[in-house]
Amino acid sequence: MFMAIQTCLPPPVTKTESSDMNIIPKPQSIEILEGEFKFAKSTSFYISGSSQNVTFFSDFLKGLIPGLQVGEQGSADIELEIMQETDIQKEGYRLAVTKKGIHISAGDEPGLFYGIQSLRQLLPPSSENGVESLKGYRIRSAIIEDFPRFGWRGMHLDVSRHFFPLEFVKRYIDMIALHKMNVFHWHLSDDNGWRLEIKKYPLLTEICAWRVDREHEDWRKWSPIKAGETSSYGGFYTQDEVREVVAYAAQRQISVIPEIEMPGHSSEIFAAYPELSCQGELLPVRPGSYWPNEDILCAGNDSVFTFLEDIIDEVVELFPARYIHIGGDEARKTHWKTCPKCQNRITVEGLANEDELKSWFVQKMEKYILSKGKNLIGWDEILEGGLAPEATVMSWRGEAGGIAAAKAGHDVIMTPTSHVYFDYYQGDPETEPQAIGGHSTLENVYSYEPIPAELEEQEHRFVLGSQANLWTEFIKTPEHAEYMVLPRMTALSEVLWSAKDQRDWQDFRSRLGWLLPRFEELGWNYRPLDAEQLNK
Ligand code: ACM
Ligand code: ZN
């Protein structure tokens, strides 16, 4: 039976109502107690324990609770505490609501931040805009004990196929934060544009960040650059902007993982540095699909490694995260087969074939990255020809790569196309905005289990978690990007945070009904639930 979308959403929350315990991702445990906390005309808070982010946490709360004042320890309405000695799990928190007040305790900063995110979801959506007094608003007394199931709860964003402004990148981080996710994987380079300022190679942003504007053409059927045409579509992030994003994310307990693609998905580099390819040909940056991916970095040319290592030197200074992602996917080795330099490398290094040359390439980069105190991540193609000794694998072509890597004792992050490619359609292609293809509904994302059944119990620990990938060939605007990730990332957040046996689609859907008005308050564009999802 058809049912209009709005009829299944809960009634609008008024200031005297309580939102109940509609938290996403679902906390590990909620014990409902007698009574309730009622907001008075003015509310006070106090934060204790050592935290570098006290000012940020205070400002965050002040943004949600109008007129919030600093109170006294022991008598403030809302008390937040980071404890030195506690049995609260890593990234976990305890949120106690009683008649007397609200107490959030944690053993670390992420835990405290996640406790604040839960409190945020207990407040009315309108508090996001801070326009109303909360006087009279009630929260049921309860004790929430919570911690995440997985340590890697990620969202990826491709800014090469389409460039997204800094303000949107921050907004994307806001979305990640609300969902208690903790990794932003920033895909900064690809065939359609280089997006990161590198001081040593200014042409990367002067030339490789720009392409001729073919936005009016089909991505797969673009027309080549004409004589005299200027490359006007593109953009890049300055190093100052990157630092701003990294700091913004860090306050929200999110690590920013930079991805610099090599040896494939790198043809944009040859618009300025053609000598780094096997063919040595100058190639303007592609304004659309580039396939098959044959113009790749030459593995026989030592200058390629000098270039990449110089870039890594700047990347490690910009990104404090433990990992650097080197891509490694979809590199056709066609030119390596005929390139004298690549063939010489195979001979000198005693390699069997081009797969082993690729593995040699990745291992060389891993050694350099390890020497900088960082770890390498690559897409699952880095398994071909032998995995670098300490590499972490991102399994995207299904689960096979992740299973093989975990069985070999490597850490893995599961990102299979089947469930977490958010560039796929989430409904009928006839009525949906354009997507790359595929199909992954909200319910399909919710059904995802990151630990493959093929892994033995003792291998489970190698699965760090999962993330959704947003490739942007067909996504040109922030609004479209938001539509593709919301609310699918909401479903993924629960997959990654909540206990496996607590996952319940119907219950999730009803809690989601309370979260969607918050997206509206925040001005985030989301895909509404359709009748089919509401009725199932
Ligand atoms: C990928 O989707 N090529 C990692
Ligand atoms: Zn070569």
XYZ file of C-alpha atoms and ligand atoms in Angstrom:
541
model
C 0.000 0.000 0.000
C 1.303 3.434 -0.844
C 1.959 5.676 2.099
C 3.048 9.279 1.865
C 6.534 9.894 3.161
C 5.687 12.304 5.933
C 3.054 10.125 7.572
C 5.653 7.716 8.840
C 7.943 10.333 10.298
C 7.414 11.115 13.957
C 5.556 14.297 14.804
C 7.677 17.434 14.991
C 9.441 17.760 18.305
C 8.322 20.714 20.352
C 10.308 22.229 23.124
C 8.360 20.520 25.863
C 8.568 17.058 24.412
C 11.305 14.536 24.825
C 12.988 12.849 21.882
C 13.175 9.626 23.878
C 16.266 7.529 23.279
C 16.328 7.786 19.494
C 20.085 7.689 19.048
C 21.915 6.572 15.904
C 24.178 4.633 15.968
C 22.330 2.598 18.572
C 24.200 2.630 21.889
C 25.494 -0.630 23.319
C 23.200 -0.340 26.326
C 20.433 1.949 27.523
C 18.876 1.532 30.930
C 15.731 3.585 31.307
C 15.179 4.958 34.829
C 12.260 6.617 36.575
C 11.911 10.335 36.098
C 13.350 12.906 33.748
C 15.640 15.894 33.466
C 13.847 19.114 32.648
C 15.644 22.131 31.194
C 15.127 25.311 33.179
C 15.381 28.870 31.936
C 19.132 28.755 32.199
C 21.404 25.767 32.051
C 24.958 25.428 33.320
C 27.771 23.071 32.460
C 31.194 22.150 33.739
C 33.995 20.183 32.038
C 36.671 18.482 34.131
C 39.729 16.389 33.310
C 42.469 17.146 30.868
C 41.456 17.799 27.302
C 43.011 19.918 24.596
C 39.588 20.608 23.209
C 37.766 22.087 26.207
C 37.039 25.306 24.367
C 35.761 23.457 21.343
C 33.548 21.172 23.441
C 32.151 24.169 25.338
C 31.440 26.063 22.127
C 29.839 22.992 20.602
C 27.461 22.660 23.552
C 26.772 26.381 23.608
C 25.751 26.085 19.956
C 23.113 23.527 20.911
C 21.847 24.885 24.207
C 20.885 28.550 24.127
C 22.185 30.612 27.020
C 24.393 27.815 28.365
C 26.588 29.135 31.190
C 29.710 27.803 32.826
C 28.725 26.404 36.222
C 30.495 24.867 39.193
C 31.811 21.359 39.526
C 29.297 19.282 41.472
C 26.354 21.586 40.858
C 26.239 22.258 37.118
C 23.260 20.874 35.184
C 25.510 19.210 32.630
C 28.824 17.812 33.779
C 31.395 16.385 31.427
C 34.411 14.532 32.625
C 37.457 12.833 31.169
C 38.665 10.370 33.765
C 42.199 9.052 34.165
C 41.149 5.787 35.767
C 38.015 4.246 34.381
C 36.686 0.989 33.006
C 34.932 2.834 30.171
C 36.191 1.369 26.906
C 38.363 3.205 24.379
C 36.263 5.830 22.545
C 33.385 4.938 24.855
C 31.313 7.084 27.176
C 28.742 6.879 29.904
C 25.811 9.272 29.696
C 23.651 9.447 32.793
C 20.468 11.502 32.793
C 18.777 12.001 36.142
C 16.382 14.500 37.607
C 19.375 16.458 38.898
C 21.270 16.698 35.679
C 23.223 15.136 32.864
C 26.618 13.581 33.410
C 28.867 12.459 30.563
C 32.039 10.611 31.452
C 34.710 9.083 29.265
C 38.273 7.848 29.444
C 39.421 9.778 26.391
C 38.535 12.746 24.184
C 36.779 10.742 21.471
C 34.563 9.174 24.131
C 33.608 12.557 25.514
C 32.885 13.870 22.026
C 30.682 10.854 21.251
C 28.838 11.350 24.525
C 28.158 14.928 23.420
C 26.913 13.627 20.041
C 24.464 11.354 21.849
C 23.260 14.207 24.037
C 22.887 16.261 20.857
C 20.540 13.647 19.417
C 18.467 13.756 22.605
C 17.844 17.476 22.068
C 15.235 18.752 19.622
C 16.480 19.148 16.029
C 15.762 22.876 16.217
C 18.571 23.203 18.751
C 20.990 22.808 15.809
C 20.133 26.354 14.910
C 20.126 27.566 18.488
C 17.014 29.645 17.882
C 14.819 28.392 20.693
C 15.052 28.241 24.422
C 15.064 24.677 25.694
C 13.099 25.683 28.775
C 10.669 22.908 29.618
C 12.275 20.365 27.290
C 12.607 16.997 28.982
C 14.970 14.076 28.619
C 14.070 10.756 30.206
C 16.285 9.546 32.998
C 18.543 6.830 31.695
C 22.037 5.459 31.784
C 23.697 4.921 28.440
C 26.905 2.899 28.308
C 28.426 2.989 24.890
C 31.509 2.216 22.805
C 32.196 1.389 19.160
C 32.435 -2.094 17.679
C 35.072 -1.113 15.079
C 37.985 1.318 15.249
C 37.841 2.360 11.558
C 34.560 4.061 10.701
C 35.269 5.893 7.496
C 33.932 8.029 4.684
C 35.864 8.649 1.480
C 35.477 11.588 -0.887
C 36.867 11.840 -4.416
C 37.711 15.483 -5.125
C 39.518 14.813 -8.406
C 36.668 13.790 -10.713
C 34.852 16.833 -9.421
C 36.362 19.461 -7.196
C 34.545 20.280 -3.966
C 35.073 23.561 -2.132
C 36.700 23.722 1.270
C 33.409 24.651 2.940
C 31.827 21.457 1.661
C 34.770 19.372 2.849
C 34.159 20.750 6.347
C 30.458 20.043 6.065
C 31.257 16.461 5.056
C 33.392 16.249 8.210
C 30.421 17.568 10.217
C 28.336 14.707 8.820
C 31.004 12.169 9.731
C 31.156 13.614 13.269
C 27.413 13.468 13.933
C 27.542 9.770 13.061
C 30.433 9.048 15.470
C 32.568 8.034 12.517
C 36.266 8.789 12.721
C 38.042 8.634 9.364
C 37.897 11.017 6.422
C 39.657 9.446 3.427
C 40.513 12.322 1.097
C 41.091 11.124 -2.480
C 43.312 13.999 -3.565
C 44.691 12.906 -6.906
C 43.424 11.071 -9.965
C 43.341 11.303 -13.752
C 40.961 14.255 -13.738
C 42.901 16.624 -11.525
C 45.586 16.982 -8.854
C 44.163 18.749 -5.774
C 46.956 19.204 -3.236
C 49.443 22.067 -3.200
C 52.986 20.684 -3.251
C 55.555 23.453 -2.784
C 58.333 21.579 -4.569
C 56.230 20.913 -7.691
C 54.094 24.023 -8.288
C 53.015 22.819 -11.733
C 50.901 20.139 -10.051
C 48.469 22.854 -9.030
C 49.208 25.371 -11.790
C 48.594 22.834 -14.562
C 47.562 19.374 -13.316
C 44.635 20.736 -11.251
C 42.855 22.140 -14.318
C 41.057 20.652 -17.300
C 38.943 21.933 -20.151
C 35.348 22.404 -19.093
C 33.234 19.552 -20.444
C 30.630 19.653 -17.693
C 27.892 19.883 -20.323
C 28.966 16.574 -21.904
C 28.426 12.972 -20.857
C 31.312 11.912 -18.596
C 31.928 8.852 -20.718
C 31.757 10.699 -24.072
C 33.804 13.842 -23.570
C 35.425 15.647 -26.460
C 39.180 16.329 -26.442
C 40.829 19.698 -25.866
C 40.834 21.995 -28.926
C 43.715 24.214 -30.000
C 43.731 27.477 -28.065
C 41.289 26.296 -25.401
C 42.062 27.097 -21.779
C 41.699 24.628 -18.951
C 39.176 26.355 -16.726
C 37.565 23.591 -14.637
C 39.298 22.456 -11.474
C 40.800 23.669 -8.253
C 43.053 22.599 -5.431
C 43.574 22.992 -1.704
C 46.456 25.100 -0.482
C 48.595 23.688 2.294
C 47.053 26.232 4.677
C 43.599 24.995 3.718
C 44.661 21.404 4.274
C 45.939 22.311 7.738
C 42.599 23.985 8.417
C 40.697 20.831 7.390
C 42.984 18.568 9.417
C 42.542 20.752 12.530
C 38.773 20.971 11.991
C 38.592 17.183 11.709
C 40.859 16.616 14.729
C 38.568 18.657 16.981
C 35.801 16.309 15.879
C 37.976 13.252 16.556
C 38.394 12.446 12.874
C 41.661 11.385 11.209
C 42.220 12.651 7.707
C 43.849 10.030 5.496
C 45.328 11.503 2.314
C 45.346 9.412 -0.842
C 47.959 10.039 -3.512
C 47.356 7.637 -6.397
C 50.258 5.620 -7.839
C 51.322 4.060 -10.169
C 47.971 4.301 -12.035
C 45.216 6.909 -11.905
C 48.061 9.377 -12.226
C 47.853 10.584 -15.838
C 47.031 14.154 -14.736
C 50.682 14.409 -13.644
C 51.774 14.001 -17.279
C 50.118 17.307 -18.181
C 53.128 18.963 -16.532
C 55.699 16.234 -15.964
C 55.457 13.954 -19.040
C 58.954 12.575 -18.442
C 57.552 10.547 -15.510
C 55.481 8.254 -17.761
C 56.867 5.397 -19.838
C 55.913 7.108 -23.114
C 57.107 10.584 -22.128
C 54.107 12.131 -23.894
C 52.479 15.395 -22.771
C 48.846 14.585 -21.908
C 46.335 17.309 -21.093
C 44.246 16.546 -17.991
C 41.230 14.431 -18.990
C 37.889 16.245 -18.742
C 35.992 12.947 -18.394
C 36.360 9.211 -18.258
C 39.857 7.840 -18.782
C 39.829 4.129 -19.455
C 41.689 1.797 -19.670
C 44.204 3.281 -17.290
C 47.357 2.796 -19.333
C 49.330 6.012 -18.875
C 50.902 5.246 -15.543
C 54.065 6.239 -13.713
C 57.196 4.562 -15.082
C 58.559 2.021 -12.617
C 61.984 2.008 -14.253
C 62.683 5.716 -13.925
C 64.440 6.721 -10.681
C 63.133 10.284 -11.071
C 59.612 8.943 -10.461
C 60.634 7.837 -6.971
C 62.424 11.083 -6.227
C 59.226 12.886 -7.247
C 56.961 10.633 -5.163
C 59.241 10.752 -2.135
C 59.388 14.547 -2.301
C 55.580 14.567 -2.336
C 55.415 12.157 0.604
C 57.802 14.479 2.491
C 55.255 17.305 2.216
C 52.273 15.024 2.836
C 53.682 13.733 6.140
C 54.150 17.298 7.325
C 50.520 18.136 6.524
C 48.693 15.044 7.730
C 49.336 13.808 11.270
C 47.346 10.580 10.703
C 49.148 7.269 10.979
C 48.358 6.214 7.396
C 49.110 7.355 3.867
C 46.997 5.789 1.110
C 48.926 5.213 -2.120
C 45.998 4.005 -4.241
C 47.502 1.170 -6.270
C 44.266 0.242 -8.053
C 43.461 -0.351 -11.702
C 46.927 0.240 -13.144
C 47.191 -1.343 -16.600
C 50.778 -2.425 -17.097
C 50.607 -2.275 -20.921
C 53.380 0.302 -21.286
C 55.533 -1.337 -18.623
C 55.697 -4.387 -20.910
C 57.409 -2.465 -23.694
C 59.198 0.292 -21.767
C 62.997 -0.335 -21.796
C 63.384 1.289 -18.368
C 60.674 -0.853 -16.789
C 62.062 -4.004 -18.408
C 65.539 -3.108 -17.201
C 64.178 -2.736 -13.668
C 62.620 -6.210 -13.905
C 65.990 -7.672 -14.948
C 68.120 -5.810 -12.418
C 65.783 -6.581 -9.527
C 65.323 -10.216 -10.596
C 61.544 -9.859 -10.883
C 59.385 -12.423 -12.675
C 56.922 -10.105 -14.439
C 55.045 -6.783 -14.367
C 52.914 -7.881 -11.399
C 56.087 -8.304 -9.401
C 57.297 -4.943 -10.696
C 54.117 -3.379 -9.322
C 54.706 -5.117 -6.012
C 58.325 -3.875 -6.043
C 57.021 -0.326 -6.674
C 54.598 -0.495 -3.737
C 57.212 -2.075 -1.453
C 59.672 0.689 -2.305
C 57.047 3.283 -1.395
C 56.174 1.388 1.766
C 59.806 1.447 2.892
C 59.861 5.201 2.430
C 56.546 5.727 4.191
C 57.647 3.506 7.098
C 60.879 5.513 7.339
C 58.670 8.544 7.995
C 56.908 6.726 10.837
C 53.721 6.142 8.826
C 51.925 3.092 7.450
C 50.847 2.410 3.888
C 47.320 1.606 2.787
C 46.453 0.494 -0.731
C 43.454 -0.790 -2.664
C 43.310 -4.577 -2.916
C 45.257 -4.688 -6.210
C 48.389 -4.243 -4.085
C 48.070 -7.960 -3.317
C 49.053 -8.786 -6.904
C 52.684 -9.826 -7.194
C 53.083 -9.963 -3.402
C 51.887 -7.727 -0.589
C 54.218 -5.162 0.977
C 55.232 -6.465 4.436
C 53.248 -4.092 6.644
C 50.594 -2.835 4.237
C 46.943 -2.390 5.171
C 44.553 -3.437 2.412
C 41.349 -1.711 1.428
C 39.171 -4.418 -0.067
C 36.896 -2.940 -2.716
C 36.466 -5.601 -5.431
C 34.281 -7.620 -3.107
C 35.684 -9.259 -0.007
C 38.276 -11.616 -1.520
C 41.203 -9.203 -1.188
C 40.338 -8.441 2.409
C 39.991 -12.122 3.258
C 43.330 -13.029 1.643
C 45.124 -10.146 3.346
C 43.623 -10.875 6.775
C 44.545 -14.558 6.421
C 48.108 -13.394 5.727
C 48.034 -11.374 8.958
C 47.508 -7.925 7.419
C 45.098 -5.307 8.629
C 42.189 -4.726 6.263
C 39.412 -2.207 5.765
C 36.348 -3.562 4.027
C 34.846 -1.314 1.329
C 33.112 -3.711 -1.084
C 31.255 -2.248 -4.048
C 28.286 -4.483 -3.193
C 27.379 -2.483 -0.069
C 29.405 0.665 0.497
C 29.915 2.287 -2.900
C 27.751 5.333 -2.396
C 28.171 6.374 -6.039
C 25.720 3.538 -6.796
C 22.004 4.125 -7.246
C 19.914 3.866 -4.093
C 16.597 3.580 -5.910
C 15.100 3.299 -9.367
C 17.575 4.818 -11.908
C 14.573 6.234 -13.773
C 13.768 8.595 -10.935
C 17.101 8.999 -9.146
C 19.757 11.621 -9.876
C 22.475 10.198 -12.077
C 24.808 7.664 -10.482
C 27.677 5.620 -11.878
C 25.506 2.474 -12.026
C 25.050 -0.374 -9.565
C 22.432 -0.475 -6.844
C 22.780 -0.258 -3.074
C 19.726 0.686 -1.071
C 19.668 1.976 2.477
C 18.538 -1.452 3.669
C 21.339 -3.124 1.735
C 23.896 -0.898 3.472
C 22.262 -1.651 6.821
C 22.542 -5.397 6.148
C 26.310 -5.218 5.654
C 28.523 -7.292 7.932
C 32.182 -6.159 7.772
C 33.629 -9.417 9.122
C 33.546 -11.942 6.279
C 32.214 -15.385 7.235
C 35.350 -16.951 5.725
C 37.570 -15.554 8.467
C 38.418 -17.626 11.525
C 37.707 -16.111 14.915
C 41.382 -15.277 15.507
C 41.509 -13.424 12.166
C 38.630 -11.071 12.997
C 40.971 -8.634 14.699
C 42.589 -7.830 11.336
C 39.356 -6.243 10.120
C 39.783 -2.679 11.353
C 36.345 -1.705 10.094
C 34.785 -0.359 6.952
C 34.124 2.815 5.037
C 31.911 4.056 2.238
C 33.469 5.440 -0.925
C 32.061 8.366 -2.852
C 33.547 8.549 -6.340
C 32.380 11.680 -8.060
C 32.459 11.142 -11.825
C 28.705 11.792 -11.899
C 28.483 13.955 -8.789
C 29.159 17.582 -9.551
C 27.700 19.475 -6.628
C 27.696 19.368 -2.828
C 23.898 18.876 -2.852
C 24.222 15.779 -5.011
C 27.069 14.433 -2.870
C 24.943 14.885 0.264
C 22.019 13.108 -1.389
C 24.254 10.129 -2.175
C 25.632 9.752 1.355
C 22.600 10.646 3.475
C 21.139 8.602 4.965
C 23.243 5.674 3.708
C 26.112 6.762 5.955
C 23.643 6.747 8.830
C 23.041 3.041 8.162
C 26.771 2.402 7.881
C 27.464 4.224 11.130
C 25.258 1.743 12.970
C 26.902 -1.222 11.193
C 30.276 0.021 12.432
C 29.402 1.203 15.907
C 26.609 -0.926 17.315
C 26.637 -4.522 18.537
C 25.952 -6.946 15.705
C 23.130 -8.674 17.579
C 21.419 -5.346 18.292
C 21.001 -4.413 14.677
C 17.334 -4.240 13.729
C 16.190 -2.652 10.473
C 12.719 -1.685 11.658
C 14.009 -0.155 14.847
C 16.722 1.697 12.890
C 14.166 3.048 10.452
C 12.006 4.421 13.226
C 14.995 6.106 14.936
C 15.996 7.479 11.533
C 12.649 9.255 11.462
C 13.940 11.365 14.367
C 17.284 12.085 12.738
C 16.052 13.286 9.341
C 14.525 16.530 10.714
C 17.971 17.242 12.198
C 19.492 16.923 8.715
C 16.894 19.444 7.588
C 17.812 21.871 10.379
C 21.441 21.503 9.395
C 20.574 22.171 5.759
C 21.881 18.771 4.651
C 20.316 17.361 1.537
C 19.279 13.742 2.073
C 17.403 11.150 0.103
C 13.958 10.746 1.700
C 12.810 7.290 2.634
C 10.545 5.936 -0.052
C 7.193 4.274 0.457
C 8.670 0.835 -0.042
C 11.177 1.369 2.761
C 8.577 2.859 5.052
C 6.140 -0.001 4.683
C 8.495 -2.950 4.868
C 38.350 1.789 -6.864
O 37.116 1.873 -6.787
N 38.959 1.846 -8.037
C 39.168 1.645 -5.676
Zn 58.465 2.563 -17.843
